[in-house]
Amino acid sequence: MAGVTTSCSIPPFKQPISLSHFQSKLFHLRLHFPTSATARGCRVTCRYGGGGGARNYSRQDDTRRPKQSSDDDPALDISGIRSSSVRLIDEEQNMVGVVSKSAAIQMAEDAELDLVILSPEADPPVVKLMDYNKYKYEQQKKKRDQQKKSSAHRVDQKELKMGYNIDVHDYTVRLKAAQKFLKDGDKVKLIVSLKGRENEFKNNAIELIRRFRDDIGELAVEESKNFKDRNMTLVLVPNKAVTQKEAPKKKEKTSGTQVSASV
């Protein structure tokens, strides 16, 4: 079985032995431990001589891989710098100046800091003393904060669909929904669709959209509108001057972004 280590020993000889006698002992060992076992990585240890000063001879195929650096970040690969000198910046952002690479490494060890490569292509390369793990943590934290801010300022668009002859109750439901979306900072796109012969009532649909716009009032600003197609639309964006006064906290986004009415 591969990886199994087998040991053997030749008892200590009380008297000196001849070379031929020792070779016969080795032949006896080969009969008990075939060469195929050692070829698969088995370990054979032979001990000869007697007393406390006995010597040990060990032979084993070493298949272990060489140790690799645990940190593969190129910013820390000082060995990759071919120049014998570097331009050093200390941990306080002060320019130390041009020093030998070995001196910069020694300064980093003395200060228990990392020697980080800032500009490997410069002549000479620019390096800096810093706590690199702390630096990376702060950069990741800034990135997360920026993502949170951008997410908070992101404007979603909610769609509200109505028929040209929507009843009073359904109209009120959509009006309240639009007001809530606008207060939460989202856009509202109102859609009134006309199908088939309903196109004859286009003026009724336009009047409905204008009424909806008037009922929203100062809460929104008109961004765009389209009364030419069968799907007539009106896009409203929050009026920041009004919505920021109320400043309600924006709740979690719901998966539904459309409210429609059956007519």
Tab-separated table of C-alpha atoms in Angstrom:
chain	number	residue	atom	x	y	z
A	1	MET	CA	0.000	0.000	0.000
A	2	ALA	CA	1.419	3.406	-0.991
A	3	GLY	CA	2.478	5.589	1.856
A	4	VAL	CA	3.060	2.714	4.313
A	5	THR	CA	6.427	2.909	6.061
A	6	THR	CA	8.163	-0.359	6.788
A	7	SER	CA	11.139	-0.592	9.099
A	8	CYS	CA	13.604	-3.387	9.563
A	9	SER	CA	16.645	-3.890	11.750
A	10	ILE	CA	19.670	-6.156	11.776
A	11	PRO	CA	20.494	-7.252	15.315
A	12	PRO	CA	23.761	-5.880	16.624
A	13	PHE	CA	26.761	-8.107	15.967
A	14	LYS	CA	28.783	-9.090	18.984
A	15	GLN	CA	31.835	-9.724	16.825
A	16	PRO	CA	33.238	-8.075	13.685
A	17	ILE	CA	31.726	-9.514	10.512
A	18	SER	CA	33.052	-9.841	7.033
A	19	LEU	CA	31.704	-7.987	4.025
A	20	SER	CA	30.323	-11.161	2.486
A	21	HIS	CA	28.413	-11.963	5.688
A	22	PHE	CA	26.899	-8.465	5.693
A	23	GLN	CA	25.867	-8.808	2.036
A	24	SER	CA	24.086	-12.078	2.810
A	25	LYS	CA	22.105	-10.300	5.509
A	26	LEU	CA	21.064	-7.670	2.993
A	27	PHE	CA	19.996	-10.387	0.553
A	28	HIS	CA	17.857	-11.897	3.333
A	29	LEU	CA	16.163	-8.496	3.790
A	30	ARG	CA	15.406	-8.204	0.082
A	31	LEU	CA	13.545	-11.512	0.193
A	32	HIS	CA	11.246	-10.190	2.936
A	33	PHE	CA	10.877	-6.668	1.560
A	34	PRO	CA	10.486	-6.723	-2.261
A	35	THR	CA	11.788	-3.816	-4.263
A	36	SER	CA	8.254	-3.088	-5.522
A	37	ALA	CA	7.297	-1.987	-2.015
A	38	THR	CA	10.114	0.528	-1.820
A	39	ALA	CA	9.342	1.731	-5.323
A	40	ARG	CA	5.913	2.763	-4.118
A	41	GLY	CA	7.315	5.046	-1.417
A	42	CYS	CA	7.785	2.546	1.444
A	43	ARG	CA	10.541	3.365	3.915
A	44	VAL	CA	13.234	0.855	4.787
A	45	THR	CA	15.554	1.652	7.706
A	46	CYS	CA	18.592	-0.528	8.357
A	47	ARG	CA	20.516	-0.306	11.576
A	48	TYR	CA	23.943	-1.785	12.048
A	49	GLY	CA	26.551	-1.793	14.755
A	50	GLY	CA	25.916	-2.006	18.496
A	51	GLY	CA	25.939	0.045	21.658
A	52	GLY	CA	24.690	3.530	22.243
A	53	GLY	CA	26.731	4.963	19.391
A	54	ALA	CA	24.888	3.080	16.713
A	55	ARG	CA	24.352	4.911	13.421
A	56	ASN	CA	21.092	5.064	11.555
A	57	TYR	CA	20.706	5.168	7.799
A	58	SER	CA	17.364	6.206	6.401
A	59	ARG	CA	16.269	6.508	2.802
A	60	GLN	CA	12.890	7.780	1.684
A	61	ASP	CA	11.505	9.291	-1.462
A	62	ASP	CA	10.693	12.900	-0.521
A	63	THR	CA	7.619	13.897	-2.520
A	64	ARG	CA	6.781	16.962	-0.416
A	65	ARG	CA	6.297	20.198	-2.332
A	66	PRO	CA	8.372	23.221	-1.434
A	67	LYS	CA	6.714	25.730	0.843
A	68	GLN	CA	4.929	28.566	-0.921
A	69	SER	CA	4.358	32.019	0.377
A	70	SER	CA	0.953	32.346	2.059
A	71	ASP	CA	0.535	35.858	0.668
A	72	ASP	CA	0.476	36.047	-3.139
A	73	ASP	CA	-0.372	39.755	-3.277
A	74	PRO	CA	1.938	41.352	-5.887
A	75	ALA	CA	2.047	44.522	-3.785
A	76	LEU	CA	4.135	42.594	-1.234
A	77	ASP	CA	6.402	40.783	-3.703
A	78	ILE	CA	9.561	42.755	-3.008
A	79	SER	CA	11.639	39.998	-4.618
A	80	GLY	CA	10.054	40.987	-7.932
A	81	ILE	CA	11.809	44.375	-7.817
A	82	ARG	CA	15.011	44.084	-9.838
A	83	SER	CA	16.295	47.506	-8.895
A	84	SER	CA	18.808	47.568	-6.038
A	85	SER	CA	17.328	50.827	-4.731
A	86	VAL	CA	13.812	52.082	-3.980
A	87	ARG	CA	12.125	55.370	-3.158
A	88	LEU	CA	10.762	54.927	0.365
A	89	ILE	CA	7.757	56.561	2.058
A	90	ASP	CA	7.338	55.971	5.788
A	91	GLU	CA	4.138	55.181	7.686
A	92	GLU	CA	3.558	58.896	8.383
A	93	GLN	CA	3.436	59.730	4.650
A	94	ASN	CA	6.877	61.337	4.849
A	95	MET	CA	9.249	60.905	1.909
A	96	VAL	CA	12.365	59.193	3.219
A	97	GLY	CA	14.050	59.224	-0.172
A	98	VAL	CA	16.060	56.760	-2.220
A	99	VAL	CA	17.507	53.911	-0.149
A	100	SER	CA	18.802	50.458	-0.944
A	101	LYS	CA	16.232	47.702	-1.170
A	102	SER	CA	17.864	45.780	1.658
A	103	ALA	CA	17.778	48.875	3.881
A	104	ALA	CA	14.063	49.361	3.170
A	105	ILE	CA	13.356	45.733	4.061
A	106	GLN	CA	15.316	46.112	7.298
A	107	MET	CA	13.400	49.275	8.207
A	108	ALA	CA	10.114	47.452	7.662
A	109	GLU	CA	11.245	44.603	9.912
A	110	ASP	CA	12.411	46.991	12.622
A	111	ALA	CA	9.082	48.847	12.565
A	112	GLU	CA	7.110	45.567	12.345
A	113	LEU	CA	5.334	46.858	9.249
A	114	ASP	CA	4.854	45.691	5.672
A	115	LEU	CA	6.882	47.030	2.775
A	116	VAL	CA	4.270	47.673	0.098
A	117	ILE	CA	5.024	48.410	-3.544
A	118	LEU	CA	3.134	51.483	-4.777
A	119	SER	CA	4.731	52.096	-8.198
A	120	PRO	CA	6.733	49.112	-9.464
A	121	GLU	CA	7.367	50.732	-12.879
A	122	ALA	CA	8.878	53.931	-11.457
A	123	ASP	CA	12.622	54.526	-11.487
A	124	PRO	CA	13.412	53.684	-8.773
A	125	PRO	CA	10.251	51.816	-7.658
A	126	VAL	CA	8.198	53.545	-4.948
A	127	VAL	CA	7.500	51.583	-1.766
A	128	LYS	CA	5.825	52.442	1.506
A	129	LEU	CA	5.854	51.243	5.111
A	130	MET	CA	2.360	50.384	6.343
A	131	ASP	CA	0.136	47.852	8.066
A	132	TYR	CA	-1.135	46.275	4.861
A	133	ASN	CA	-3.920	44.215	6.435
A	134	LYS	CA	-5.295	47.315	8.151
A	135	TYR	CA	-5.045	49.267	4.890
A	136	LYS	CA	-6.991	46.603	2.960
A	137	TYR	CA	-9.652	46.454	5.674
A	138	GLU	CA	-10.161	50.228	5.520
A	139	GLN	CA	-10.388	50.146	1.724
A	140	GLN	CA	-13.017	47.380	1.835
A	141	LYS	CA	-14.971	49.319	4.458
A	142	LYS	CA	-14.960	52.457	2.281
A	143	LYS	CA	-16.169	50.415	-0.684
A	144	ARG	CA	-19.046	48.966	1.348
A	145	ASP	CA	-20.018	52.436	2.592
A	146	GLN	CA	-20.023	53.791	-0.964
A	147	GLN	CA	-22.214	50.905	-2.127
A	148	LYS	CA	-24.663	51.603	0.702
A	149	LYS	CA	-24.818	55.296	-0.204
A	150	SER	CA	-25.348	54.596	-3.891
A	151	SER	CA	-28.064	52.089	-3.016
A	152	ALA	CA	-29.767	54.627	-0.749
A	153	HIS	CA	-29.789	57.242	-3.528
A	154	ARG	CA	-30.926	54.836	-6.208
A	155	VAL	CA	-34.287	55.768	-7.710
A	156	ASP	CA	-36.616	52.947	-8.705
A	157	GLN	CA	-39.521	53.329	-11.077
A	158	LYS	CA	-42.938	52.044	-10.067
A	159	GLU	CA	-45.643	51.425	-12.649
A	160	LEU	CA	-49.352	52.070	-12.124
A	161	LYS	CA	-51.794	50.829	-14.757
A	162	MET	CA	-55.345	52.115	-15.205
A	163	GLY	CA	-58.174	51.854	-17.685
A	164	TYR	CA	-59.717	55.010	-19.142
A	165	ASN	CA	-63.005	54.167	-17.342
A	166	ILE	CA	-61.553	53.169	-13.949
A	167	ASP	CA	-63.975	53.415	-11.043
A	168	VAL	CA	-63.571	55.811	-8.119
A	169	HIS	CA	-62.348	53.208	-5.609
A	170	ASP	CA	-59.593	51.797	-7.856
A	171	TYR	CA	-58.537	55.304	-8.832
A	172	THR	CA	-58.153	56.256	-5.155
A	173	VAL	CA	-56.059	53.122	-4.499
A	174	ARG	CA	-53.642	54.051	-7.296
A	175	LEU	CA	-53.456	57.660	-6.241
A	176	LYS	CA	-52.486	56.694	-2.680
A	177	ALA	CA	-49.943	54.187	-4.015
A	178	ALA	CA	-48.368	56.870	-6.217
A	179	GLN	CA	-48.147	59.271	-3.271
A	180	LYS	CA	-46.412	56.643	-1.158
A	181	PHE	CA	-43.904	55.766	-3.908
A	182	LEU	CA	-43.057	59.434	-4.451
A	183	LYS	CA	-42.556	60.030	-0.715
A	184	ASP	CA	-40.209	57.025	-0.665
A	185	GLY	CA	-38.156	58.684	-3.402
A	186	ASP	CA	-39.239	56.523	-6.334
A	187	LYS	CA	-40.430	57.526	-9.776
A	188	VAL	CA	-44.005	56.765	-10.806
A	189	LYS	CA	-44.959	55.797	-14.338
A	190	LEU	CA	-48.692	55.986	-15.009
A	191	ILE	CA	-49.910	53.863	-17.941
A	192	VAL	CA	-53.355	54.067	-19.509
A	193	SER	CA	-53.785	51.465	-22.261
A	194	LEU	CA	-56.390	51.595	-25.010
A	195	LYS	CA	-57.256	48.358	-26.764
A	196	GLY	CA	-59.119	48.034	-30.064
A	197	ARG	CA	-62.152	50.341	-30.251
A	198	GLU	CA	-61.182	51.922	-26.926
A	199	ASN	CA	-58.999	54.251	-28.982
A	200	GLU	CA	-62.205	56.229	-29.643
A	201	PHE	CA	-62.079	57.295	-25.972
A	202	LYS	CA	-58.559	58.692	-26.188
A	203	ASN	CA	-59.684	62.092	-24.954
A	204	ASN	CA	-61.182	60.453	-21.873
A	205	ALA	CA	-57.827	58.772	-21.165
A	206	ILE	CA	-55.933	62.063	-21.565
A	207	GLU	CA	-58.352	63.777	-19.225
A	208	LEU	CA	-57.860	60.980	-16.666
A	209	ILE	CA	-54.065	61.367	-16.786
A	210	ARG	CA	-54.280	65.139	-16.332
A	211	ARG	CA	-56.641	64.672	-13.417
A	212	PHE	CA	-54.197	62.234	-11.822
A	213	ARG	CA	-51.373	64.748	-12.299
A	214	ASP	CA	-53.401	67.495	-10.637
A	215	ASP	CA	-54.341	65.264	-7.691
A	216	ILE	CA	-50.658	64.446	-7.069
A	217	GLY	CA	-49.987	68.170	-6.818
A	218	GLU	CA	-46.627	69.515	-5.619
A	219	LEU	CA	-45.490	66.095	-4.437
A	220	ALA	CA	-44.062	65.328	-7.898
A	221	VAL	CA	-42.531	66.956	-10.943
A	222	GLU	CA	-43.460	65.843	-14.444
A	223	GLU	CA	-40.506	64.202	-16.182
A	224	SER	CA	-42.093	63.024	-19.424
A	225	LYS	CA	-45.400	62.110	-21.039
A	226	ASN	CA	-46.641	60.424	-24.184
A	227	PHE	CA	-50.225	60.801	-25.409
A	228	LYS	CA	-49.628	59.641	-28.998
A	229	ASP	CA	-49.496	55.858	-28.619
A	230	ARG	CA	-52.217	53.490	-27.478
A	231	ASN	CA	-50.233	53.030	-24.262
A	232	MET	CA	-50.314	56.598	-22.979
A	233	THR	CA	-47.836	57.331	-20.207
A	234	LEU	CA	-46.945	59.956	-17.643
A	235	VAL	CA	-43.690	59.784	-15.654
A	236	LEU	CA	-43.499	61.672	-12.353
A	237	VAL	CA	-40.401	62.156	-10.215
A	238	PRO	CA	-40.374	63.159	-6.535
A	239	ASN	CA	-40.272	66.877	-5.786
A	240	LYS	CA	-37.313	66.948	-3.386
A	241	ALA	CA	-38.317	70.310	-1.974
A	242	VAL	CA	-41.532	68.699	-0.689
A	243	THR	CA	-40.524	65.099	0.001
A	244	GLN	CA	-37.428	66.037	2.057
A	245	LYS	CA	-39.604	67.983	4.484
A	246	GLU	CA	-41.583	64.881	5.321
A	247	ALA	CA	-38.448	62.678	5.112
A	248	PRO	CA	-40.012	59.305	5.926
A	249	LYS	CA	-37.535	56.464	6.185
A	250	LYS	CA	-37.485	54.400	3.055
A	251	LYS	CA	-38.796	50.945	3.786
A	252	GLU	CA	-37.527	47.725	2.298
A	253	LYS	CA	-38.225	47.385	-1.384
A	254	THR	CA	-41.092	45.051	-2.137
A	255	SER	CA	-40.842	42.625	-5.000
A	256	GLY	CA	-43.941	43.977	-6.719
A	257	THR	CA	-43.461	47.120	-8.770
A	258	GLN	CA	-46.766	47.214	-10.624
A	259	VAL	CA	-50.354	47.874	-9.642
A	260	SER	CA	-52.964	47.153	-12.277
A	261	ALA	CA	-56.721	47.324	-12.486
A	262	SER	CA	-59.105	45.062	-14.270
A	263	VAL	CA	-61.582	47.082	-16.288
